[in-house]
Coordinates of C-alpha atoms in Angstrom, one line a residue:
M18 CA 94.8 14.5 96.4
S19 CA 94.7 11.4 98.0
E20 CA 91.6 10.1 100.2
P21 CA 90.9 11.1 103.4
I22 CA 92.2 8.6 106.3
T23 CA 90.2 7.4 108.4
Y24 CA 91.0 7.6 112.2
H25 CA 89.0 6.6 115.5
I26 CA 87.4 9.1 117.3
P27 CA 89.8 10.6 119.5
V28 CA 90.2 10.0 123.2
L29 CA 88.5 12.1 125.7
R30 CA 87.7 14.8 123.4
N31 CA 84.7 16.4 125.3
E32 CA 87.0 16.2 128.4
S33 CA 90.0 17.3 126.8
V34 CA 88.9 20.5 124.6
D35 CA 86.7 21.6 128.2
G36 CA 90.4 21.2 129.7
M37 CA 91.5 24.0 127.5
N38 CA 89.6 26.7 128.2
I39 CA 88.4 28.4 124.9
R40 CA 87.8 31.6 124.5
P41 CA 86.4 32.5 121.1
D42 CA 89.4 34.8 120.3
G43 CA 92.0 32.7 122.1
T44 CA 95.6 31.0 120.0
Y45 CA 95.5 27.3 120.6
V46 CA 97.9 24.6 119.9
D47 CA 96.7 21.2 118.9
V48 CA 101.0 19.1 118.7
T49 CA 99.3 16.4 117.9
F50 CA 97.4 16.7 115.3
G51 CA 96.2 13.0 113.7
G52 CA 92.8 12.5 112.3
G53 CA 92.3 16.1 113.6
G54 CA 89.2 15.0 115.7
H55 CA 90.7 17.3 118.8
S56 CA 91.8 19.9 116.3
R57 CA 87.6 19.8 114.7
E58 CA 86.2 20.3 117.7
I59 CA 88.3 23.1 119.1
L60 CA 87.5 25.0 115.5
N61 CA 84.1 24.5 116.4
R62 CA 84.3 26.5 119.7
L63 CA 86.7 29.1 118.3
G64 CA 85.5 32.6 116.7
E65 CA 86.1 34.3 113.4
K66 CA 89.4 35.9 115.5
G67 CA 90.7 32.2 117.0
R68 CA 93.5 30.6 115.9
L69 CA 94.4 27.5 115.8
L70 CA 97.8 25.3 114.8
G71 CA 98.0 22.0 114.4
F72 CA 101.5 20.0 114.3
D73 CA 102.2 16.9 112.9
Q74 CA 105.8 14.8 111.1
D75 CA 103.2 12.4 110.0
E76 CA 102.4 12.6 105.6
D77 CA 99.4 10.7 105.7
T78 CA 97.7 13.3 108.2
L79 CA 97.8 15.9 105.6
T80 CA 94.7 14.0 103.5
N81 CA 92.9 15.0 107.2
L82 CA 93.5 19.0 106.9
P83 CA 90.4 21.1 107.6
E84 CA 90.1 24.1 105.3
D85 CA 89.3 26.8 107.5
A86 CA 91.3 30.0 107.7
R87 CA 91.6 30.1 111.1
F88 CA 94.2 26.8 110.9
T89 CA 97.5 26.6 110.6
F90 CA 99.6 23.4 109.9
V91 CA 102.9 22.2 110.8
K92 CA 104.6 19.1 109.5
S93 CA 106.8 19.1 111.9
N94 CA 107.4 16.8 115.2
F95 CA 105.9 18.6 118.4
R96 CA 110.2 18.8 119.9
Y97 CA 110.2 21.9 117.5
L98 CA 106.8 23.9 119.0
K99 CA 108.8 26.5 120.4
N100 CA 110.4 27.0 117.2
F101 CA 107.7 27.2 115.1
L102 CA 105.6 29.3 116.9
R103 CA 108.0 31.9 116.4
Y104 CA 108.2 31.5 113.2
H105 CA 104.2 31.7 112.7
G106 CA 104.7 35.3 114.3
I107 CA 103.3 33.9 117.8
E108 CA 105.0 34.4 121.5
K109 CA 102.7 33.4 123.6
V110 CA 99.4 30.7 123.0
D111 CA 96.1 30.2 125.7
A112 CA 96.4 26.5 125.6
I113 CA 98.4 23.7 124.4
L114 CA 96.6 20.1 123.5
A115 CA 98.8 16.8 123.6
D116 CA 97.6 13.2 123.1
L117 CA 100.0 11.0 123.1
G118 CA 98.2 8.1 121.8
V119 CA 99.5 5.9 118.5
S120 CA 96.3 6.3 116.3
S121 CA 94.4 3.5 115.4
H122 CA 95.5 4.0 111.6
H123 CA 99.3 3.2 112.8
F124 CA 98.2 -0.4 114.0
D125 CA 95.7 -0.9 111.2
D126 CA 97.9 -0.1 108.5
S127 CA 100.1 -3.1 107.8
S128 CA 102.7 -1.0 105.6
R129 CA 104.0 1.3 108.8
G130 CA 104.9 -2.3 110.9
F131 CA 103.3 -0.8 114.6
S132 CA 101.7 -4.0 115.1
F133 CA 102.5 -7.8 115.4
R134 CA 99.1 -8.4 114.2
F135 CA 100.9 -8.2 110.8
N136 CA 103.4 -9.4 108.5
G137 CA 105.4 -6.3 107.0
K138 CA 108.3 -4.5 106.9
L139 CA 110.2 -3.5 110.4
D140 CA 109.7 0.2 110.1
M141 CA 107.4 2.1 112.9
R142 CA 108.5 5.3 111.9
M143 CA 106.1 8.7 112.6
N144 CA 107.8 10.7 110.2
Q145 CA 108.6 8.3 107.3
S146 CA 112.1 10.4 106.2
A147 CA 113.3 9.6 109.5
P148 CA 116.7 7.6 109.1
L149 CA 116.2 5.0 111.9
T150 CA 113.6 2.1 111.4
A151 CA 112.9 -0.3 114.0
A152 CA 114.7 -2.8 112.0
D153 CA 117.9 -0.9 112.5
V154 CA 117.3 -0.4 116.3
L155 CA 117.3 -4.1 116.5
N156 CA 120.0 -5.6 113.8
T157 CA 122.9 -2.6 115.0
Y158 CA 122.2 -1.7 118.9
P159 CA 124.4 -3.6 121.5
E160 CA 123.1 -5.9 123.0
E161 CA 123.0 -4.5 126.2
E162 CA 121.1 -1.5 124.6
L163 CA 118.8 -3.3 123.2
A164 CA 118.1 -4.7 127.3
R165 CA 118.0 -1.4 128.2
I166 CA 115.3 -0.3 125.8
F167 CA 113.0 -2.9 126.5
Y168 CA 113.3 -2.6 130.1
L169 CA 112.9 1.1 130.1
Y170 CA 110.6 1.3 127.3
G171 CA 108.3 -1.8 127.7
E172 CA 108.7 -2.4 131.1
L173 CA 109.5 -6.4 130.1
K174 CA 110.6 -8.5 133.4
N175 CA 113.0 -10.6 130.4
S176 CA 114.5 -7.6 128.3
R177 CA 118.3 -8.8 129.1
K178 CA 117.2 -12.0 127.8
L179 CA 115.3 -10.4 125.2
A180 CA 118.0 -8.9 124.1
A181 CA 120.0 -11.3 124.0
V182 CA 118.3 -13.7 121.8
I183 CA 117.5 -10.7 119.2
A184 CA 121.7 -10.8 119.5
T185 CA 122.2 -14.4 118.5
N186 CA 119.5 -14.9 116.0
R187 CA 121.2 -11.6 114.1
R188 CA 124.4 -12.9 114.0
Q189 CA 122.9 -15.5 111.3
K190 CA 120.9 -13.4 109.3
N191 CA 119.5 -9.6 109.9
I192 CA 116.0 -9.4 111.2
R193 CA 113.7 -7.7 108.9
T194 CA 110.6 -8.6 109.0
I195 CA 107.4 -9.0 111.4
E196 CA 107.7 -12.4 110.8
E197 CA 110.9 -13.0 111.3
F198 CA 111.2 -11.5 114.9
M199 CA 108.0 -12.4 116.0
E200 CA 109.1 -16.5 115.4
I201 CA 112.8 -15.2 117.5
I202 CA 110.8 -13.6 120.5
K203 CA 107.8 -15.4 120.6
P204 CA 109.2 -18.9 122.6
L205 CA 109.9 -15.9 125.2
F206 CA 106.6 -15.4 126.2
G207 CA 104.0 -17.8 127.9
R208 CA 100.7 -17.5 125.6
E209 CA 98.2 -16.4 129.2
R210 CA 100.3 -13.3 128.4
E211 CA 101.3 -13.3 124.7
K212 CA 99.3 -10.5 123.4
K213 CA 100.4 -7.8 126.7
E214 CA 104.0 -9.1 126.2
L215 CA 104.2 -8.5 122.5
A216 CA 102.8 -5.2 122.8
K217 CA 105.3 -3.8 125.4
V218 CA 108.1 -5.1 123.1
F219 CA 106.1 -3.2 120.2
Q220 CA 106.2 0.3 122.0
A221 CA 109.7 0.3 123.2
L222 CA 110.8 -0.4 119.6
R223 CA 108.2 2.2 118.6
I224 CA 109.4 4.8 121.5
E225 CA 113.1 4.3 120.5
V226 CA 113.0 4.5 116.7
N227 CA 110.8 7.8 117.2
R228 CA 112.5 9.5 120.0
E229 CA 109.6 9.7 122.0
M230 CA 110.8 10.6 125.2
E231 CA 113.2 13.1 124.3
A232 CA 110.3 14.6 121.9
L233 CA 107.9 15.0 124.8
E234 CA 110.8 16.7 127.3
E235 CA 111.7 18.9 125.1
M236 CA 107.8 20.1 124.0
L237 CA 106.4 19.9 127.6
M238 CA 109.8 22.0 128.7
A239 CA 108.9 24.7 125.8
A240 CA 105.1 24.7 127.4
T241 CA 106.2 26.4 130.2
E242 CA 107.9 29.4 128.2
V243 CA 105.2 29.8 125.7
L244 CA 102.1 29.4 127.9
K245 CA 100.6 32.8 128.6
P246 CA 99.7 33.2 132.4
G247 CA 96.2 31.2 133.0
G248 CA 97.4 29.3 129.5
R249 CA 96.5 25.6 130.3
L250 CA 98.8 22.8 129.7
V251 CA 96.3 19.4 128.9
V252 CA 97.6 15.9 127.9
I253 CA 95.8 12.6 127.7
T254 CA 99.0 9.6 128.8
Y255 CA 99.0 6.3 127.6
H256 CA 101.6 4.9 129.6
S257 CA 103.9 5.1 132.9
L258 CA 106.6 6.6 131.5
E259 CA 104.8 9.3 129.6
D260 CA 102.6 9.9 132.4
R261 CA 105.7 10.1 135.1
M262 CA 106.9 13.0 132.8
V263 CA 103.8 14.8 132.4
K264 CA 102.9 14.5 136.1
N265 CA 106.4 15.9 136.9
I266 CA 105.8 18.8 134.6
M267 CA 102.5 19.7 136.0
K268 CA 103.7 20.0 139.7
S269 CA 107.2 21.4 139.7
G270 CA 108.0 22.9 136.5
R271 CA 110.7 20.1 135.7
T272 CA 110.0 16.5 134.2
D273 CA 112.2 15.2 136.7
G274 CA 109.9 16.7 139.1
K275 CA 112.9 18.1 141.3
T276 CA 110.8 21.1 142.6
E277 CA 112.7 24.5 142.9
K278 CA 112.3 26.5 146.0
D279 CA 112.0 30.4 146.8
F280 CA 114.7 31.8 149.6
F281 CA 111.3 31.4 152.0
G282 CA 111.4 27.1 151.1
N283 CA 108.2 27.3 149.1
S284 CA 108.0 24.8 146.1
Q285 CA 108.3 27.1 142.7
S286 CA 106.2 25.5 139.9
P287 CA 104.6 27.6 136.9
F288 CA 102.0 25.3 137.0
R289 CA 98.9 25.0 139.4
L290 CA 96.9 21.7 138.9
V291 CA 93.3 22.1 137.7
N292 CA 92.5 18.7 138.1
N293 CA 94.3 16.7 141.1
K294 CA 92.5 13.4 139.8
V295 CA 93.2 11.9 136.8
I296 CA 90.4 12.5 134.1
V297 CA 90.1 8.7 132.3
P298 CA 87.2 7.4 130.4
D299 CA 83.8 5.8 131.1
A300 CA 83.2 2.4 130.2
E301 CA 81.3 3.7 127.3
E302 CA 84.1 5.2 125.4
I303 CA 86.5 2.0 126.5
E304 CA 83.8 -0.4 125.1
R305 CA 83.6 2.0 122.0
N306 CA 87.5 2.4 121.7
P307 CA 89.1 -0.8 123.7
R308 CA 92.6 1.7 123.3
S309 CA 91.9 4.5 125.6
R310 CA 91.3 2.0 128.6
S311 CA 94.8 3.1 129.6
A312 CA 94.5 7.0 129.2
K313 CA 94.6 9.6 131.3
L314 CA 94.0 12.9 131.1
R315 CA 95.8 15.9 133.1
I316 CA 95.1 19.3 133.0
A317 CA 97.6 22.3 134.7
E318 CA 97.3 26.1 134.5
K319 CA 100.1 28.5 134.2
V320 CA 100.5 31.0 137.3

């Protein structure tokens, strides 16, 4: 087996696992296994009869799997949560944990194309057997669709200009590497905000390549069905789009936030909020892991 890959210490590890309200004999799901930091903490709190399923679509995670009879690994996107629980003979679970951040391992691996700090292929696939890469998006999507992605997923004010510049350049030659891409788009950003704006461009591409918002919506809707009464949904978000979706599902049971009402006009939600105020990392954690700066932890309980 290849050498284990080093991942960062997971963000808000204790706070999120505390939020799962773990019982020693319960059944739990970590839908974003990654480096296994959260999962190992969950296993520490489980008894002999406890059970944990870990989901991840990335081949690299296979080097980090704990050798533990209570643990089952599912190499799949978490959008298929319901299907795989059924496959493993599980109807309901006691808590679901999702840490929606991209691990530092992905950003630091130049071959994966997640970061503008390195040259390399414009890849960005979490599942490396998936067909669509970031290069495919840049070279084949209509200009209007590129503008929509950069505006919606990157919240970039100059999304139309950005899309126009990409469309003009790709007519001469396909954009294949990060270096080529950076050469094209860097002039569009002022030096004082360059890094932040480039990070938004790469975020938008990553979200599109991995269909992250659609997958998140499917997983959250599945969670409303597979959690036991009193079961917990624990989610760490990092940008406003995913945070809005999580907040909506916890308040209304729907990702669009529309609340269904009963005959008497009372709001019908499958959840009750456990923490009305979001939990954020303290200064010490942010210093240890700067990427945790934007993290927000939300916890809800199935009613």
